[in-house]
XYZ file of C-alpha atoms in Angstrom:
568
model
C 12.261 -10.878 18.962
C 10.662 -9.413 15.490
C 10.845 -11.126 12.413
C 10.669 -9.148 8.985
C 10.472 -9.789 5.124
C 10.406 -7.984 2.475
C 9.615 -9.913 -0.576
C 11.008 -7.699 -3.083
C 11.272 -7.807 -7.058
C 14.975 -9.209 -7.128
C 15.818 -10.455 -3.621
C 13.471 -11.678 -0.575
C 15.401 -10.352 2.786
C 14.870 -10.984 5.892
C 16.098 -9.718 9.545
C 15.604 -10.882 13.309
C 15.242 -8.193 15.444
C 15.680 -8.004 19.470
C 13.978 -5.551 21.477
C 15.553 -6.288 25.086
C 18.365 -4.136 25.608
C 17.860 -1.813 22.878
C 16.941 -2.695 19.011
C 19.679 -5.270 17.859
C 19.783 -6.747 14.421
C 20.192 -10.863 15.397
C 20.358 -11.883 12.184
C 19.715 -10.806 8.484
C 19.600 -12.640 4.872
C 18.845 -12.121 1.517
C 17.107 -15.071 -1.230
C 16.045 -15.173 -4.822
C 13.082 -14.156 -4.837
C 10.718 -16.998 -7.081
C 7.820 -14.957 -8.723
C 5.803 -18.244 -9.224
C 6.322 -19.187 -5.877
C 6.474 -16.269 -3.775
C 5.894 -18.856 -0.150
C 9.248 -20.678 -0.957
C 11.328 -17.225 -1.008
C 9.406 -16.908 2.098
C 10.156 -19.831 3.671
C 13.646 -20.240 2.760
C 14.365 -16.757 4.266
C 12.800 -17.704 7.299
C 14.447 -21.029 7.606
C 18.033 -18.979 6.960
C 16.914 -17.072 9.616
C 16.154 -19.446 12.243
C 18.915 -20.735 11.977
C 20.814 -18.317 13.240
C 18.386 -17.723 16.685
C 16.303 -18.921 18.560
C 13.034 -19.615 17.331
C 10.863 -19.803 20.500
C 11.992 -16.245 21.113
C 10.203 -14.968 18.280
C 7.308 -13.176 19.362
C 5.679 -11.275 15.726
C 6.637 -11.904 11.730
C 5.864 -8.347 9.581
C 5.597 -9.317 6.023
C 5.541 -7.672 2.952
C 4.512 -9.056 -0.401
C 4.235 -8.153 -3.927
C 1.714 -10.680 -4.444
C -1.124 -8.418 -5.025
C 0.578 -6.149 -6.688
C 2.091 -8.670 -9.040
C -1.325 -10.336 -10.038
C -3.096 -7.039 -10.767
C 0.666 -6.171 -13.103
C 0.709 -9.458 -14.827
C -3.095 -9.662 -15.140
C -3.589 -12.880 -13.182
C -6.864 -11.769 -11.246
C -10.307 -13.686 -10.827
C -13.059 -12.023 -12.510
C -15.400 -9.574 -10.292
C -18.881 -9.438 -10.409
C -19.068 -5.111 -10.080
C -22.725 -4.152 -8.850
C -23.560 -0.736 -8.142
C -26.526 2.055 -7.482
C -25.511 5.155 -8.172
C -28.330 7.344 -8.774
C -28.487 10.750 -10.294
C -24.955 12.584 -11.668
C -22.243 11.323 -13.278
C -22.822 7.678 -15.638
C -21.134 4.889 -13.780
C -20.052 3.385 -16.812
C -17.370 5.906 -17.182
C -15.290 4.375 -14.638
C -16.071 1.129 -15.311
C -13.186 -1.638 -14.111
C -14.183 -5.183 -15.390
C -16.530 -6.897 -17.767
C -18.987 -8.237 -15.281
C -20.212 -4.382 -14.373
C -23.982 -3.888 -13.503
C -25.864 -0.451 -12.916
C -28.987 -0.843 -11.164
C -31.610 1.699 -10.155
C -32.081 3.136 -7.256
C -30.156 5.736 -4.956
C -29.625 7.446 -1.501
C -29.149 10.744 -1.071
C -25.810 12.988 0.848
C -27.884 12.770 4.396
C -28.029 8.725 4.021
C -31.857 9.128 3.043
C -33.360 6.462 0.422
C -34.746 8.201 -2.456
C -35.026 5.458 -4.677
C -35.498 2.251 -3.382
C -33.305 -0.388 -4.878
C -35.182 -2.373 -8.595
C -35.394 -5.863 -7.552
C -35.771 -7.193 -10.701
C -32.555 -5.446 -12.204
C -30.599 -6.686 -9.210
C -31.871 -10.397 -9.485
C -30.545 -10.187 -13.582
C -27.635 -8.672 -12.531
C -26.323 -11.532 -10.368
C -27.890 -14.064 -12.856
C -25.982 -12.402 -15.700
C -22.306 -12.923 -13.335
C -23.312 -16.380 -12.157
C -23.311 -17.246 -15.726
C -20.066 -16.248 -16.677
C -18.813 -18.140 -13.086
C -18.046 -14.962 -11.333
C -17.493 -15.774 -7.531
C -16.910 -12.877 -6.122
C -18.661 -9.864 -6.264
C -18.210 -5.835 -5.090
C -21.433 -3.983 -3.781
C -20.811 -0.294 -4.127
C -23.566 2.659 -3.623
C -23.012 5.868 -3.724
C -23.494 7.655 -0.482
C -22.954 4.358 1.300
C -20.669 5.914 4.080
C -24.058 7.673 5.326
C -26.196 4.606 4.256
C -25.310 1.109 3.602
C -28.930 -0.269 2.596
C -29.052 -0.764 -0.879
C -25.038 -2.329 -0.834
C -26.398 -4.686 1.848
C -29.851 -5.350 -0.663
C -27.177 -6.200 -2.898
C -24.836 -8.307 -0.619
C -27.897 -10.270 0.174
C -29.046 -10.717 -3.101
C -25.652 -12.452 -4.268
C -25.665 -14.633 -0.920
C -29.243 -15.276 -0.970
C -28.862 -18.582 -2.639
C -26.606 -20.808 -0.016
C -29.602 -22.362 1.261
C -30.542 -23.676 -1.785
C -29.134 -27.407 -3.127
C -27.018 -27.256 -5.966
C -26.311 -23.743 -6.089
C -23.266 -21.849 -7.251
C -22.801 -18.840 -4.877
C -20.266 -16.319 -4.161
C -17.235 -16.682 -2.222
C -16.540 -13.330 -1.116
C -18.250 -9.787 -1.065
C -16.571 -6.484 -0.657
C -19.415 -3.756 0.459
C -18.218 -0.338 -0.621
C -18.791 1.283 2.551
C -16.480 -1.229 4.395
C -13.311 0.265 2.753
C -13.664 3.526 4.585
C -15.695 6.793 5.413
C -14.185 8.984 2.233
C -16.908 10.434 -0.450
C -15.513 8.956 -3.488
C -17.557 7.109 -6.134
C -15.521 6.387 -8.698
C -12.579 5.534 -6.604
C -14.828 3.093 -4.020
C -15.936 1.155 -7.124
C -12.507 0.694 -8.155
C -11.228 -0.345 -4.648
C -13.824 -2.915 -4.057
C -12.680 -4.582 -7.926
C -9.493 -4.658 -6.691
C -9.929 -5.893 -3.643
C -12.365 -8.802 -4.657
C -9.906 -9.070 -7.588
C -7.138 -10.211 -5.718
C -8.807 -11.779 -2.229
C -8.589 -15.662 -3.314
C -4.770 -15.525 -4.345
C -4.000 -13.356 -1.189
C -5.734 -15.774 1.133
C -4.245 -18.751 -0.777
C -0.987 -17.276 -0.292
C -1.991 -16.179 3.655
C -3.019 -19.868 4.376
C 0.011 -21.610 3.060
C 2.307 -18.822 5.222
C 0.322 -20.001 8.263
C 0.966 -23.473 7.654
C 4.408 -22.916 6.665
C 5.211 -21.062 10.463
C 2.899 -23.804 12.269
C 5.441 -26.561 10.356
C 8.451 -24.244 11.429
C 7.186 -23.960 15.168
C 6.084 -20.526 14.775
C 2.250 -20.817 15.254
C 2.312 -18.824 18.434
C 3.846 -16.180 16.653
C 1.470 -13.311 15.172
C 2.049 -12.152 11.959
C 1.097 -8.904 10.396
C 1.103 -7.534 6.701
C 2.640 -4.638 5.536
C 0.026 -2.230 3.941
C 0.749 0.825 1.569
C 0.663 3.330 4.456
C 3.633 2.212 6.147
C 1.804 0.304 8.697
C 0.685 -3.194 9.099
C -2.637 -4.763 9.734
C -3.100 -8.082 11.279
C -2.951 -11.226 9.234
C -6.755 -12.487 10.098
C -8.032 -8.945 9.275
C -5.706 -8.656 5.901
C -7.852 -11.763 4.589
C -10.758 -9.626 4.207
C -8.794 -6.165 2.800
C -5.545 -7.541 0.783
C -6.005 -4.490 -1.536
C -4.522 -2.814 1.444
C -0.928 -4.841 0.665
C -0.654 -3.305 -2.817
C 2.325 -1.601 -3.094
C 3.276 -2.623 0.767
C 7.488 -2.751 -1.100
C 7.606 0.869 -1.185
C 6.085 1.421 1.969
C 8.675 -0.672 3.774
C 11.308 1.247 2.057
C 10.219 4.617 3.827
C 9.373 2.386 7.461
C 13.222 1.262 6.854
C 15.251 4.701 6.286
C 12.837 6.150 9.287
C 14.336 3.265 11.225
C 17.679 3.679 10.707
C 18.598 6.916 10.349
C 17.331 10.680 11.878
C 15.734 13.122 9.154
C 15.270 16.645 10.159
C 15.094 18.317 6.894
C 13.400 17.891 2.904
C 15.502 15.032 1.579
C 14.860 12.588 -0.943
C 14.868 8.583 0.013
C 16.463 6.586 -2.740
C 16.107 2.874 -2.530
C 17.978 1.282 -5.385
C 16.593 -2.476 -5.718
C 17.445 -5.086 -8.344
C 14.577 -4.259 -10.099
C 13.413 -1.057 -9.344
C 14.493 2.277 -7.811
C 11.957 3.626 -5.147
C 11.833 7.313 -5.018
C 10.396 8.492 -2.151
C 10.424 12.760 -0.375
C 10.516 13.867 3.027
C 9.344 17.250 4.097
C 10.630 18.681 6.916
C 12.002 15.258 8.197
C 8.158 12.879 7.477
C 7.413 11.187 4.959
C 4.690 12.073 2.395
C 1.469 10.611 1.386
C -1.033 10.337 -1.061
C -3.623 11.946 0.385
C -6.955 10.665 -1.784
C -5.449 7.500 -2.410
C -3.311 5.644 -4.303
C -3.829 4.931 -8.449
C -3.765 1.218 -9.311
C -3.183 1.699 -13.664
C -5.452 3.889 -14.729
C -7.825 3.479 -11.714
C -7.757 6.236 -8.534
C -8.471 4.089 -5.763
C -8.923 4.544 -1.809
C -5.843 3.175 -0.615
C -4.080 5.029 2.008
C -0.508 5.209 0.711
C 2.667 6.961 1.078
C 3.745 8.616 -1.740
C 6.641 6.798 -3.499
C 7.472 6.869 -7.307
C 8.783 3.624 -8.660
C 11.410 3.302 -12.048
C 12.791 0.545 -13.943
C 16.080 1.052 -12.866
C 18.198 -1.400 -10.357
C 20.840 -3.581 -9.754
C 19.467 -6.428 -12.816
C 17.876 -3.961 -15.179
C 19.060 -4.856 -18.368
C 21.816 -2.848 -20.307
C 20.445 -2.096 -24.373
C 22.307 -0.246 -27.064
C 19.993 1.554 -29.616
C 21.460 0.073 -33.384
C 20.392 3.617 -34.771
C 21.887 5.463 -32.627
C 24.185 3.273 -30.238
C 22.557 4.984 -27.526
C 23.249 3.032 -24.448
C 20.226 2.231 -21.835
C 19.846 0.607 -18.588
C 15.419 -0.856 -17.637
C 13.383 -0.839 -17.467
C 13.691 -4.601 -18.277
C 15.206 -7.384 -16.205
C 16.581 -10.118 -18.124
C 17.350 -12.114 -14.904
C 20.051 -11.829 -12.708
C 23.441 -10.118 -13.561
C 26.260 -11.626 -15.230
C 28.605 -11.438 -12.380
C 25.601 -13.335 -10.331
C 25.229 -16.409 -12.931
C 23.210 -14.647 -15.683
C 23.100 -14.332 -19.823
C 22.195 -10.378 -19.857
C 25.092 -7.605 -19.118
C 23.205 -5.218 -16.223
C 23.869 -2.253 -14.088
C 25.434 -4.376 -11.387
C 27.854 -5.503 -14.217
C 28.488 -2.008 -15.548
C 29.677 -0.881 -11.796
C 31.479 -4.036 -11.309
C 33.706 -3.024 -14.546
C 33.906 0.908 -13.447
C 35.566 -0.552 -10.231
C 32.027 1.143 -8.172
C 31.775 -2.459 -7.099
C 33.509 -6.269 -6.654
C 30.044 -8.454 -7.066
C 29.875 -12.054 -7.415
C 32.149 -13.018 -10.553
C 33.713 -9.420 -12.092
C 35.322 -11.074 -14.711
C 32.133 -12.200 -16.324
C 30.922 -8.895 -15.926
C 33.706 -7.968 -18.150
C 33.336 -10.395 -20.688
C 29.885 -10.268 -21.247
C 30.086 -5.985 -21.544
C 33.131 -6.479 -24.141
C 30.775 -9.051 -26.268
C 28.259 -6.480 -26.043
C 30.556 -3.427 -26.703
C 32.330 -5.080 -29.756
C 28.476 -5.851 -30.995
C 28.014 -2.234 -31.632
C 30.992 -0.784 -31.517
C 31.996 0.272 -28.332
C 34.392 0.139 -25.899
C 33.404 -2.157 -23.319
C 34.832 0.814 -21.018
C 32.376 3.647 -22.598
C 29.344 1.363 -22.487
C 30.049 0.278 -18.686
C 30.257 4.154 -18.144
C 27.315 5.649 -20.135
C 25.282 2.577 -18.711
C 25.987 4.013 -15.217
C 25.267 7.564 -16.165
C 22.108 7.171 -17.793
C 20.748 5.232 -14.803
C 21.643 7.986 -12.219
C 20.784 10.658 -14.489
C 17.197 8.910 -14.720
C 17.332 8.427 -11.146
C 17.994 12.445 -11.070
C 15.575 13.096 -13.384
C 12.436 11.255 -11.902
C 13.175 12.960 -8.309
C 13.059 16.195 -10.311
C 9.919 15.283 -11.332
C 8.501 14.505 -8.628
C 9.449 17.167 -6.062
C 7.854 19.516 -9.005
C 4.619 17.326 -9.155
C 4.747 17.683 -5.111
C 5.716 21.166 -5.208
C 2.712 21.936 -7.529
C 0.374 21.087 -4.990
C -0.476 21.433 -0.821
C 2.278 19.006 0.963
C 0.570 16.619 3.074
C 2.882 14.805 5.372
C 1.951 11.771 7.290
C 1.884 14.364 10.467
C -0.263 17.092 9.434
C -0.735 19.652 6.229
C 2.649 21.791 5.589
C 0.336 25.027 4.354
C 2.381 26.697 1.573
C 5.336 24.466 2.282
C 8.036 24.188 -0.983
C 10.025 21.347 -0.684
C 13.834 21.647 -1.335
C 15.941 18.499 -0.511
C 19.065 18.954 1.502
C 20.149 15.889 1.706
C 19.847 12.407 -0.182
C 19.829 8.948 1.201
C 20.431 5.654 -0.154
C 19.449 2.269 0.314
C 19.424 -1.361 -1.507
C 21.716 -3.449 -2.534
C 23.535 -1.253 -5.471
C 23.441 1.821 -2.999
C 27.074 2.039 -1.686
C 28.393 1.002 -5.389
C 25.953 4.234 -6.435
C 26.902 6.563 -4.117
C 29.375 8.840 -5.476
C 27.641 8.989 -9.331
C 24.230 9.999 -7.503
C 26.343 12.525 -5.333
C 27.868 14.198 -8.686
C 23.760 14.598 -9.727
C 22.524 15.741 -7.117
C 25.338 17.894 -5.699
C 23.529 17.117 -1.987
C 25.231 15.464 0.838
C 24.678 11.648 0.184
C 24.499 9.055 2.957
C 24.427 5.261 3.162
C 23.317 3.815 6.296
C 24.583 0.915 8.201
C 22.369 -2.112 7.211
C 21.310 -0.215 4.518
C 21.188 -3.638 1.730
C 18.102 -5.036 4.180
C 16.407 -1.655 5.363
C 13.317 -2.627 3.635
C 12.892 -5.429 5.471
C 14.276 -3.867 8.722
C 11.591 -1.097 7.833
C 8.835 -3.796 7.636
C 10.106 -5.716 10.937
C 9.716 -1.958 13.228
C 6.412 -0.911 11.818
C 3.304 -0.590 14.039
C -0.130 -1.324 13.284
C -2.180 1.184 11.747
C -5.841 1.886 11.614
C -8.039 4.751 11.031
C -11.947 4.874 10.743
C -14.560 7.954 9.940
C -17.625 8.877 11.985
C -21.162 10.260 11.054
C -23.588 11.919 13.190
C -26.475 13.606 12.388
C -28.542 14.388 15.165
C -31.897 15.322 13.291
C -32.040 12.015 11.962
C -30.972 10.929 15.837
C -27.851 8.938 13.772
C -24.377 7.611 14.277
C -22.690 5.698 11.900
C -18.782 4.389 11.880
C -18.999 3.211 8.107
C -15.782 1.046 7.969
C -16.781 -1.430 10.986
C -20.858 -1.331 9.860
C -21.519 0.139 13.214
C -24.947 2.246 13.587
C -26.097 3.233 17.015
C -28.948 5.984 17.819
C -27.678 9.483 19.661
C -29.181 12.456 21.670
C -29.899 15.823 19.752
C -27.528 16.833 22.250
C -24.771 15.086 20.926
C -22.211 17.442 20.068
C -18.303 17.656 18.275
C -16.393 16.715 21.076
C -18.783 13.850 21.591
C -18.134 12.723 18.589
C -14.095 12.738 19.034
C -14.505 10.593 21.959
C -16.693 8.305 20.313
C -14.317 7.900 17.581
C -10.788 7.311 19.482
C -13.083 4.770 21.874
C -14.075 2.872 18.819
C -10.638 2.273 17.291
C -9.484 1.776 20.352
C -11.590 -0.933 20.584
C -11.235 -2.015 16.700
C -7.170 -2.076 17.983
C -8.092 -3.988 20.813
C -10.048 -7.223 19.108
C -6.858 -7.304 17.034
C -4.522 -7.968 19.967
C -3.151 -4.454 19.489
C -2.493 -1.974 22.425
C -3.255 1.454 21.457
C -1.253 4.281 23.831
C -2.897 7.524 23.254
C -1.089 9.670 22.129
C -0.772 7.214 19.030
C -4.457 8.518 18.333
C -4.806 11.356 16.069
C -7.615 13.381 15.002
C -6.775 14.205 11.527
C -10.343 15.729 11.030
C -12.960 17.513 12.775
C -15.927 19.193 11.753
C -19.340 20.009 12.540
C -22.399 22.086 10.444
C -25.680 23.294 11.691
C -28.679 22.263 9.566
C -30.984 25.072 9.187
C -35.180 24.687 7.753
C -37.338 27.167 7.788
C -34.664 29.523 9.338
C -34.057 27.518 12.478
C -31.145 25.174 13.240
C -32.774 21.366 12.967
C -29.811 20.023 14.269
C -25.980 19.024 13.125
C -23.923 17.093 10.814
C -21.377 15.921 12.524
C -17.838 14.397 10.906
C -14.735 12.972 12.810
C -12.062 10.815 11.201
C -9.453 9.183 13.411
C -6.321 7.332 13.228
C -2.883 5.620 14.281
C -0.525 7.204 12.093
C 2.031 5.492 10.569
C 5.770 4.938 12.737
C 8.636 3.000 13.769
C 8.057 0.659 17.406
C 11.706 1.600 17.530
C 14.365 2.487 16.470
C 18.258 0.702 15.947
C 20.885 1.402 18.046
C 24.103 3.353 17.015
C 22.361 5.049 14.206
């Protein structure tokens, strides 16, 4: 049996999954979620849930959290110690994420040659200058790292250095740049080891207290995974040390959850309505699309693998406003709390369908007296606010998937499969999901004039979504047989080769290694989950002979379901 959560912005649900004789939904919930307590959403979920099977049956919990996500949004992340070498080119104080940001001399060159050793003194000031301001954990970021990981582990030393000595105040945690993966990125490595340092002490808090919480329940057998932005999970153990990876895991879970219940075969657009938000996400020619660089976190481009998913403040609690100049009714991006039919002060969307007849949540005649306080307030008709509430949240809706198949349209599709060369994508068909969906169906269908379906199950696919997914892992290898080099950048691993070694070697060399990487996690990896998503190899010419080859393979399990529901 699989457990999944999806700890969403409104509601925490939860389902219990059986995988003998066919995929079976055992069980399924939904909680308050409690933004300053994000474990007891958890554990109330899973105690709702457990009590409806049998817990010894239970063999894997997939979770995902807004945590990280939420403390980089409401600005309640430790202070990072940011200490790079970046050598000639661009000033590293252009991208620049935190206050505590040191540039010290030194640099290695494309090849992974030093050509500036590392100033010693600058580095020692460096760490003095972020010990004084009580910085405990630090990011080490080089440029050219992924060929070369010296001078990041000069500086990784430098900021440990001091545990031997009595009384000292050393770091807790240290992301090296060349750890997060084998991509030639400056700028956006230096913001994804901030982020990641940024958030690690909250995320492991948080990680801890979920362990403890399952041992109490008489789930410590049971392995637990975290949802990352990919849509694919990484094990709990290695999440401690990459929780930047569960940024933006909600949106992830929301694609992982439409895959799982329902067959796409054509461009369609993935609407999942929430209480708080409304996920937009595109399929092109039946997979889902990702962010091919990596995702932005604010104003920073980072290296997170993510699918591509656009996020609006409009759901089931965003709160209804009238303009006074204009009496222009609104819906978001605000949530006042819950709705009024649900127990709160604030008249929202929820309410608006509940008094178009869309709906028949919680108490309707609250919803109705709460919109006719409002209407007469600026007046309305409580009738024409409920109904130009609801249109101008699925005409935003409409709008923002506009958008976004233009923004996607403007530029090569890249699919979680492969590159659709010169593909234009034109939905056919629109699906819904969240709790609002059914009540939204028919105003989204007038919009978007496309067929419009809601799925069984469809108010907990996001957690349904997050239950199915399989780990995924991916890593980038560097040869270069002049310098008689291989190096896997993400796992630190260096090993000497034969100028013989060619491309194919290579491919082998990579799909053994995260094989194995998949293996010390406890996770099986069949083969044909292994993908090759690049390949290439260049001759290195001096003095008009070839000196030997450069040699680049980056490998992967892609993103997918471990099945599928029955009867969809």
């Amino acid at each position: 049996m699989l457990l999944g959560i999806d700890v969403g912005g409104t509601h925490t649900d939860a389902v219990a999954i059986s995988l003998e004789k066919g995929t079976r939904i055992l069980a399924a919930c939904k909680v308050r979620t409690r933004h300053d307590d994000l474990l007891t959403s958890v554990t109330e979920a899973l105690e709702t849930i457990l009590a409806q099977v049998d817990a010894g049956a239970v063999t894997r919990l997939n979770l995902s959290t807004t945590l990280s996500t939420n403390a980089i949004v409401q600005g309640r992340t430790e202070d990072v110690g940011v200490i790079v070498s970046a050598g000639p080119g661009i000033d590293p104080h252009n991208f620049m994420p935190c206050r505590d940001f040191h540039v010290i001399d030194g640099s290695i060159d494309h090849r992974g040659n030093e050509v500036r050793a590392l100033a010693p003194r600058q580095l020692s000031d460096a760490v003095d200058a972020c010990r004084a301001n009580g910085v405990r954990v630090y990011a080490a970021v080089s440029k050219f790292s992924t060929r070369n990981p010296r001078h990041e582990n000069a500086i990784r030393r430098a900021v440990l250095q001091c545990r031997e000595e009595e009384d000292c105040e050393y770091a807790d945690f240290v992301t090296s740049g060349h750890q997060l993966g084998g991509a030639l990125n400056f700028p956006r490595r230096v913001a994804t080891a901030y982020f990641n340092c940024a958030v690690w002490r909250l995320y492991n808090q948080f990680a801890t207290a979920v362990e403890r919480a399952l041992a109490d329940m008489g789930l410590g057998h049971v392995k637990v995974n975290m949802l990352k932005a990919d849509g694919g999970t990484m094990p709990l153990p290695r999440s401690r040390r990459m929780p930047v990876q569960s940024i933006f895991s909600g949106p992830a879970a929301s694609v992982m959850g439409i895959i799982a219940l329902t067959d796409i075969f054509h461009d369609s657009v993935i609407l999942d309505i929430g209480g708080t938000t409304t996920d937009i996400a595109i399929f092109a020619d039946g997979a889902p699309l990702i962010e091919r660089e990596g995702i932005a976190i604010g104003s920073h481009p980072t290296l997170v693998p993510a699918l591509k998913v656009l996020s609006i403040g409009i759901g089931g609690d965003s709160a209804i406003s009238v303009s006074r100049s204009s009496s222009t009714v609104r819906v978001g991006p605000n949530r006042l709390g819950p709705s009024v039919c649900l127990g709160g002060q604030h008249p929202t969307l929820t309410d608006a369908l509940n008094r178009i007849g869309a709906c028949d949540v919680g108490d309707t005649q609250a919803s109705l007296a709460a919109l006719e306080a409002l209407a007469v307030a600026h007046g309305l008709t409580a009738d024409t606010l409920a109904r130009e509430a609801v249109d101008y949240a699925s005409q935003t809706i409409h709008n923002a998937t506009r958008d976004l198949v233009d923004e996607i349209n403007s530029k090569p599709v890249y699919t979680i499969h492969e590159l659709l060369d010169e593909k234009r994508v034109v939905p056919k068909k629109v699906y819904l999901m969240g709790g609002p969906a059914k009540a939204m169906r028919m105003e989204l269908f007038k919009r978007f004039q496309l067929a419009t379906e809601v799925p069984d199950n469809y108010d907990v696919a996001n957690a349904i979504g997050a239950a199915l997914t399989r780990t995924t892992w991916e890593l980038e290898l560097f040869a270069d047989t002049q310098r008689h080099v291989l190096f896997i950048p993400s796992l630190s691993y260096r090993e000497n080769i034969h100028t013989s070694y060619t491309q194919r070697d290579g491919e082998k060399d990579a799909v053994n290694q995260l094989s194995m990487q998949l293996d010390s996690m406890g996770v099986f990896l069949q083969p044909e989950d292994a993908q090759i998503t690049h390949s290439s190899s260049f001759n290195m010419v001096e003095d008009m002979a070839q000196v030997g080859r450069n040699i680049r393979v980056k490998c992967r399990v892609r993103p997918g379901v471990v099945a599928t529901l029955e009867g969809r």
